[in-house]
Amino acid sequence: MKKLIITTLGALVAAPAAHSAETLNIYNWSDYIAEDTIAQFEAATGIDVNYDVYDSNEVLEAKMLAGNSGYDLVVPTSDFLQRQVAAGAYQPIDKSLLPNLVNMDEDIMATAAGYDAGNEHSIVYLWGTTGIGYNVEAVAERLGADMPIDSWELLFNPEIVAKLADCGVSMLDAPTEVVPAAMNYLGLDPRSTDAKDFEAAEELLTSIRPHIRYFHSSQYISDLANGDTCVALGWSGDVFQAQARASEAENGVEIGYIIPKEGALQWFDMLAIPVDAPNPEAAHKFINFVMDAQVTADITNYVWYGNANKASMPLVDEEIKADPGIFPTEAAKEKLWAGMVYNARQDRSLTRAWTKVKTGK
Amino acid sequence: MVIAIPMIWLLVFFLIPFAVVFKLSLSEAAIARPPYLPMMTWDEEGILTFVLNIGNYFYLLDDDLYIFAYMQSMKIALVSTVICLLVAYPMALAIARANSSTRNLLLMLVILPFWTSFLLRVYAWIGILKTNGLLNNALLWLGLIDQPLAIMQTDLAVYIGIVYTYLPFMILPLYTSLVKQDESLLEAAADLGARPVTAFFSVTLPLSFPGIAAGSLLVFIPVVGEFVIPALLGGPDTLMIGRVLWSEFFSNRDWPVASAVATVMLVVLVVPIMLLRLAQQADEKKA
């Protein structure tokens, strides 16, 4: 939430300043690029980059739907992208300007095309899953060392989560991610839009609500790393960042990430060019630059999210390639589900149920 | 001419934005850019259709969430205002009674926090209040507690953050009204046999009433719509109207309902402002 608020406040005051042909305005997720990617692009092309960040799809969406954001390149998640494309927020991508497109993994691009027919408006930037991050030692201490950590049970079984409550349990503040996970745990279709299934999920979430310390979409990174909380329903790469921060701090906190055996949400963050982008040409140059095998490999090696760039795979660190939390096994892949695009009525009942779970009202 | 400038200010920074929000509250949400249907449309035969949708306001009555959130915001604002007043009054009085060189220093200290970004100061409170934070570590080290206190993500943290942030807005108007008071009034009260406590309650306090009213409104009104402090320090069950507005706007993408929530909030806030105006006018007549 903290970044969310900064970006929300930023949204009110800080539309990017005037543009010359030499400027590219990028709006990306926080902590979502390698340290030197921008500098390399600037050196290679002579284009100045203004780089702003957000931590919620909702904030990005409000800007895209309001129009005149001033950004040339943004990174919505696939299900949000689909609705924004329907609203006319993005321009078609000119693939003749993207020679590096040959590097991309055709299977993943085809899956992503489910949200954007023919990948006409977007290219996969990175992808990941929504699973569970946990403090290995603190959880073992409370559940016993023999307890297998491989299931949504850790969060959604009231008896188990109750034992973890004292050391801090958090969830993303995103109903479209948490409610389907709850339905998945209950053995329902996570992509269901049936009101009864929403109700069942709401009931389950209400039953574990007393054990949840907070709902927030970025706070858990530092809290997990510092040992302030010990279980989080969160995004894969963010949990890996918590892991990296903890080991940098040498504070003795060891963080693990699992894709639960029941399945998990798989999402794609997509590079897209707003319809009113001041400098779409530079945006194409940047997309092509990112699709370079080495550049993408550097990004994955830094942020620990999977990419859709086949040519980059030989350059990705072995440790990352071998991690089933980042590149899941074939069996785990089969259980992943894709984000659902809800209509306005479904969105409203989901948000309402979410408020009810969080506040009891 | 003298009146024209404040009127232009009011028009540009209040009435026009409010008109925009009010107009939006009467439209209907849609998947479009911007995400609502236009109020006026010309069809092919040149017929102008004008659609006003007041359903958004009825919707706010349908679900008790909105009324609850308004009440909750008012409650938090009221309690915070009272605490601010109780903390600020002795401070303002002490500053007003200090000699003039100390007084300037003390006023400086009140204003000093404004030199740091408000967000940074609220973040600092996270560092103080969290489980592994300064406060808990200090208390544990002193042996006063053996389990960390859970203050972050509770209403208590919200009150601490709000009172801390808004305290100067209470101190300054109180100080202004207290420093203007004629000290000879207190001497006269003493001469007539009033003890200091009696003199305070029958002279100082009533005379500072305009300061109390101004300070209370300066705190109460912004706190009702406060979003940042409860979002950063509060728990998931701290439900204020700013949060509800956020989720209407961002999660539901329903700008019209969000605008209706904002319009109602404004109406709720205009009532105390009107009351203040009336009180002031009555005051001026007396003088």
PDB file of C-alpha atoms in Angstrom, chain A residues 152-252:
ATOM      1  CA  TRP A 152      -3.173 -23.837   0.341  1.00  0.00           C
ATOM      2  CA  GLU A 153      -3.933 -25.552   3.695  1.00  0.00           C
ATOM      3  CA  LEU A 154      -1.253 -23.304   5.159  1.00  0.00           C
ATOM      4  CA  LEU A 155      -3.494 -20.284   4.615  1.00  0.00           C
ATOM      5  CA  PHE A 156      -7.019 -21.565   4.174  1.00  0.00           C
ATOM      6  CA  ASN A 157      -7.274 -24.285   6.830  1.00  0.00           C
ATOM      7  CA  PRO A 158      -8.487 -22.348   9.902  1.00  0.00           C
ATOM      8  CA  GLU A 159      -6.778 -24.733  12.317  1.00  0.00           C
ATOM      9  CA  ILE A 160      -3.399 -24.426  10.636  1.00  0.00           C
ATOM     10  CA  VAL A 161      -3.467 -20.704   9.977  1.00  0.00           C
ATOM     11  CA  ALA A 162      -4.533 -20.099  13.592  1.00  0.00           C
ATOM     12  CA  LYS A 163      -1.203 -21.534  14.736  1.00  0.00           C
ATOM     13  CA  LEU A 164       0.629 -19.091  12.473  1.00  0.00           C
ATOM     14  CA  ALA A 165      -1.371 -15.979  13.356  1.00  0.00           C
ATOM     15  CA  ASP A 166       0.956 -14.813  16.122  1.00  0.00           C
ATOM     16  CA  CYS A 167       3.901 -14.430  13.790  1.00  0.00           C
ATOM     17  CA  GLY A 168       1.924 -12.585  11.125  1.00  0.00           C
ATOM     18  CA  VAL A 169      -0.080 -13.703   8.093  1.00  0.00           C
ATOM     19  CA  SER A 170      -0.815 -11.357   5.202  1.00  0.00           C
ATOM     20  CA  MET A 171      -2.673 -11.473   1.895  1.00  0.00           C
ATOM     21  CA  LEU A 172      -2.600  -9.424  -1.280  1.00  0.00           C
ATOM     22  CA  ASP A 173      -5.244  -6.716  -1.215  1.00  0.00           C
ATOM     23  CA  ALA A 174      -6.592  -7.985  -4.536  1.00  0.00           C
ATOM     24  CA  PRO A 175      -9.901  -9.883  -4.579  1.00  0.00           C
ATOM     25  CA  THR A 176      -9.342 -11.090  -8.139  1.00  0.00           C
ATOM     26  CA  GLU A 177      -6.278 -12.990  -6.929  1.00  0.00           C
ATOM     27  CA  VAL A 178      -7.339 -14.214  -3.500  1.00  0.00           C
ATOM     28  CA  VAL A 179     -10.976 -15.241  -4.104  1.00  0.00           C
ATOM     29  CA  PRO A 180     -10.125 -17.632  -6.981  1.00  0.00           C
ATOM     30  CA  ALA A 181      -7.386 -19.167  -4.803  1.00  0.00           C
ATOM     31  CA  ALA A 182      -9.948 -19.768  -2.047  1.00  0.00           C
ATOM     32  CA  MET A 183     -12.312 -21.387  -4.581  1.00  0.00           C
ATOM     33  CA  ASN A 184      -9.436 -23.552  -5.810  1.00  0.00           C
ATOM     34  CA  TYR A 185      -8.772 -24.745  -2.263  1.00  0.00           C
ATOM     35  CA  LEU A 186     -12.463 -25.609  -1.869  1.00  0.00           C
ATOM     36  CA  GLY A 187     -12.266 -27.763  -5.002  1.00  0.00           C
ATOM     37  CA  LEU A 188     -14.340 -25.297  -7.048  1.00  0.00           C
ATOM     38  CA  ASP A 189     -13.377 -23.912 -10.433  1.00  0.00           C
ATOM     39  CA  PRO A 190     -11.112 -20.918  -9.718  1.00  0.00           C
ATOM     40  CA  ARG A 191     -12.441 -19.249 -12.880  1.00  0.00           C
ATOM     41  CA  SER A 192     -16.042 -19.612 -11.786  1.00  0.00           C
ATOM     42  CA  THR A 193     -18.259 -16.521 -11.836  1.00  0.00           C
ATOM     43  CA  ASP A 194     -21.126 -18.236 -10.052  1.00  0.00           C
ATOM     44  CA  ALA A 195     -22.440 -16.151  -7.154  1.00  0.00           C
ATOM     45  CA  LYS A 196     -22.689 -19.324  -5.041  1.00  0.00           C
ATOM     46  CA  ASP A 197     -18.987 -20.027  -5.525  1.00  0.00           C
ATOM     47  CA  PHE A 198     -18.126 -16.432  -4.573  1.00  0.00           C
ATOM     48  CA  GLU A 199     -20.207 -16.922  -1.432  1.00  0.00           C
ATOM     49  CA  ALA A 200     -18.425 -20.142  -0.526  1.00  0.00           C
ATOM     50  CA  ALA A 201     -15.073 -18.381  -0.930  1.00  0.00           C
ATOM     51  CA  GLU A 202     -16.301 -15.454   1.149  1.00  0.00           C
ATOM     52  CA  GLU A 203     -17.355 -17.851   3.896  1.00  0.00           C
ATOM     53  CA  LEU A 204     -13.972 -19.579   3.891  1.00  0.00           C
ATOM     54  CA  LEU A 205     -12.108 -16.263   3.942  1.00  0.00           C
ATOM     55  CA  THR A 206     -14.302 -14.965   6.762  1.00  0.00           C
ATOM     56  CA  SER A 207     -13.475 -18.075   8.801  1.00  0.00           C
ATOM     57  CA  ILE A 208      -9.729 -17.384   8.568  1.00  0.00           C
ATOM     58  CA  ARG A 209     -10.049 -13.594   8.736  1.00  0.00           C
ATOM     59  CA  PRO A 210      -9.231 -13.342  12.487  1.00  0.00           C
ATOM     60  CA  HIS A 211      -5.809 -14.815  11.767  1.00  0.00           C
ATOM     61  CA  ILE A 212      -4.876 -12.395   8.977  1.00  0.00           C
ATOM     62  CA  ARG A 213      -2.868  -9.407  10.128  1.00  0.00           C
ATOM     63  CA  TYR A 214      -3.249  -7.295   6.995  1.00  0.00           C
ATOM     64  CA  PHE A 215      -4.204  -7.173   3.321  1.00  0.00           C
ATOM     65  CA  HIS A 216      -1.623  -5.348   1.268  1.00  0.00           C
ATOM     66  CA  SER A 217       0.075  -5.797  -2.099  1.00  0.00           C
ATOM     67  CA  SER A 218       3.675  -4.759  -1.449  1.00  0.00           C
ATOM     68  CA  GLN A 219       4.232  -4.298   2.285  1.00  0.00           C
ATOM     69  CA  TYR A 220       4.813  -8.036   2.716  1.00  0.00           C
ATOM     70  CA  ILE A 221       8.104  -7.932   0.792  1.00  0.00           C
ATOM     71  CA  SER A 222       9.959  -6.073   3.528  1.00  0.00           C
ATOM     72  CA  ASP A 223       7.916  -7.612   6.347  1.00  0.00           C
ATOM     73  CA  LEU A 224       8.778 -11.157   5.264  1.00  0.00           C
ATOM     74  CA  ALA A 225      12.419 -10.180   4.787  1.00  0.00           C
ATOM     75  CA  ASN A 226      12.649  -8.563   8.244  1.00  0.00           C
ATOM     76  CA  GLY A 227      10.818 -11.377   9.990  1.00  0.00           C
ATOM     77  CA  ASP A 228       7.899  -9.052  10.877  1.00  0.00           C
ATOM     78  CA  THR A 229       5.445 -11.491   9.274  1.00  0.00           C
ATOM     79  CA  CYS A 230       5.870 -15.135   8.360  1.00  0.00           C
ATOM     80  CA  VAL A 231       3.267 -16.209   5.805  1.00  0.00           C
ATOM     81  CA  ALA A 232       2.070 -14.190   2.805  1.00  0.00           C
ATOM     82  CA  LEU A 233      -0.235 -14.904  -0.082  1.00  0.00           C
ATOM     83  CA  GLY A 234       1.802 -13.025  -2.655  1.00  0.00           C
ATOM     84  CA  TRP A 235       3.394 -12.778  -6.083  1.00  0.00           C
ATOM     85  CA  SER A 236       6.221 -15.205  -6.799  1.00  0.00           C
ATOM     86  CA  GLY A 237       8.931 -12.710  -7.724  1.00  0.00           C
ATOM     87  CA  ASP A 238       8.104 -10.452  -4.798  1.00  0.00           C
ATOM     88  CA  VAL A 239       8.605 -13.346  -2.405  1.00  0.00           C
ATOM     89  CA  PHE A 240      11.936 -14.103  -4.089  1.00  0.00           C
ATOM     90  CA  GLN A 241      12.912 -10.479  -3.584  1.00  0.00           C
ATOM     91  CA  ALA A 242      12.098 -10.816   0.106  1.00  0.00           C
ATOM     92  CA  GLN A 243      14.321 -13.897   0.114  1.00  0.00           C
ATOM     93  CA  ALA A 244      17.163 -11.961  -1.516  1.00  0.00           C
ATOM     94  CA  ARG A 245      16.773  -8.993   0.853  1.00  0.00           C
ATOM     95  CA  ALA A 246      16.839 -11.271   3.887  1.00  0.00           C
ATOM     96  CA  SER A 247      20.009 -12.994   2.760  1.00  0.00           C
ATOM     97  CA  GLU A 248      21.627  -9.626   1.944  1.00  0.00           C
ATOM     98  CA  ALA A 249      20.767  -8.405   5.425  1.00  0.00           C
ATOM     99  CA  GLU A 250      22.150 -11.654   6.900  1.00  0.00           C
ATOM    100  CA  ASN A 251      19.415 -11.522   9.528  1.00  0.00           C
ATOM    101  CA  GLY A 252      18.964 -15.287   9.648  1.00  0.00           C
TER     102      GLY A 252
END
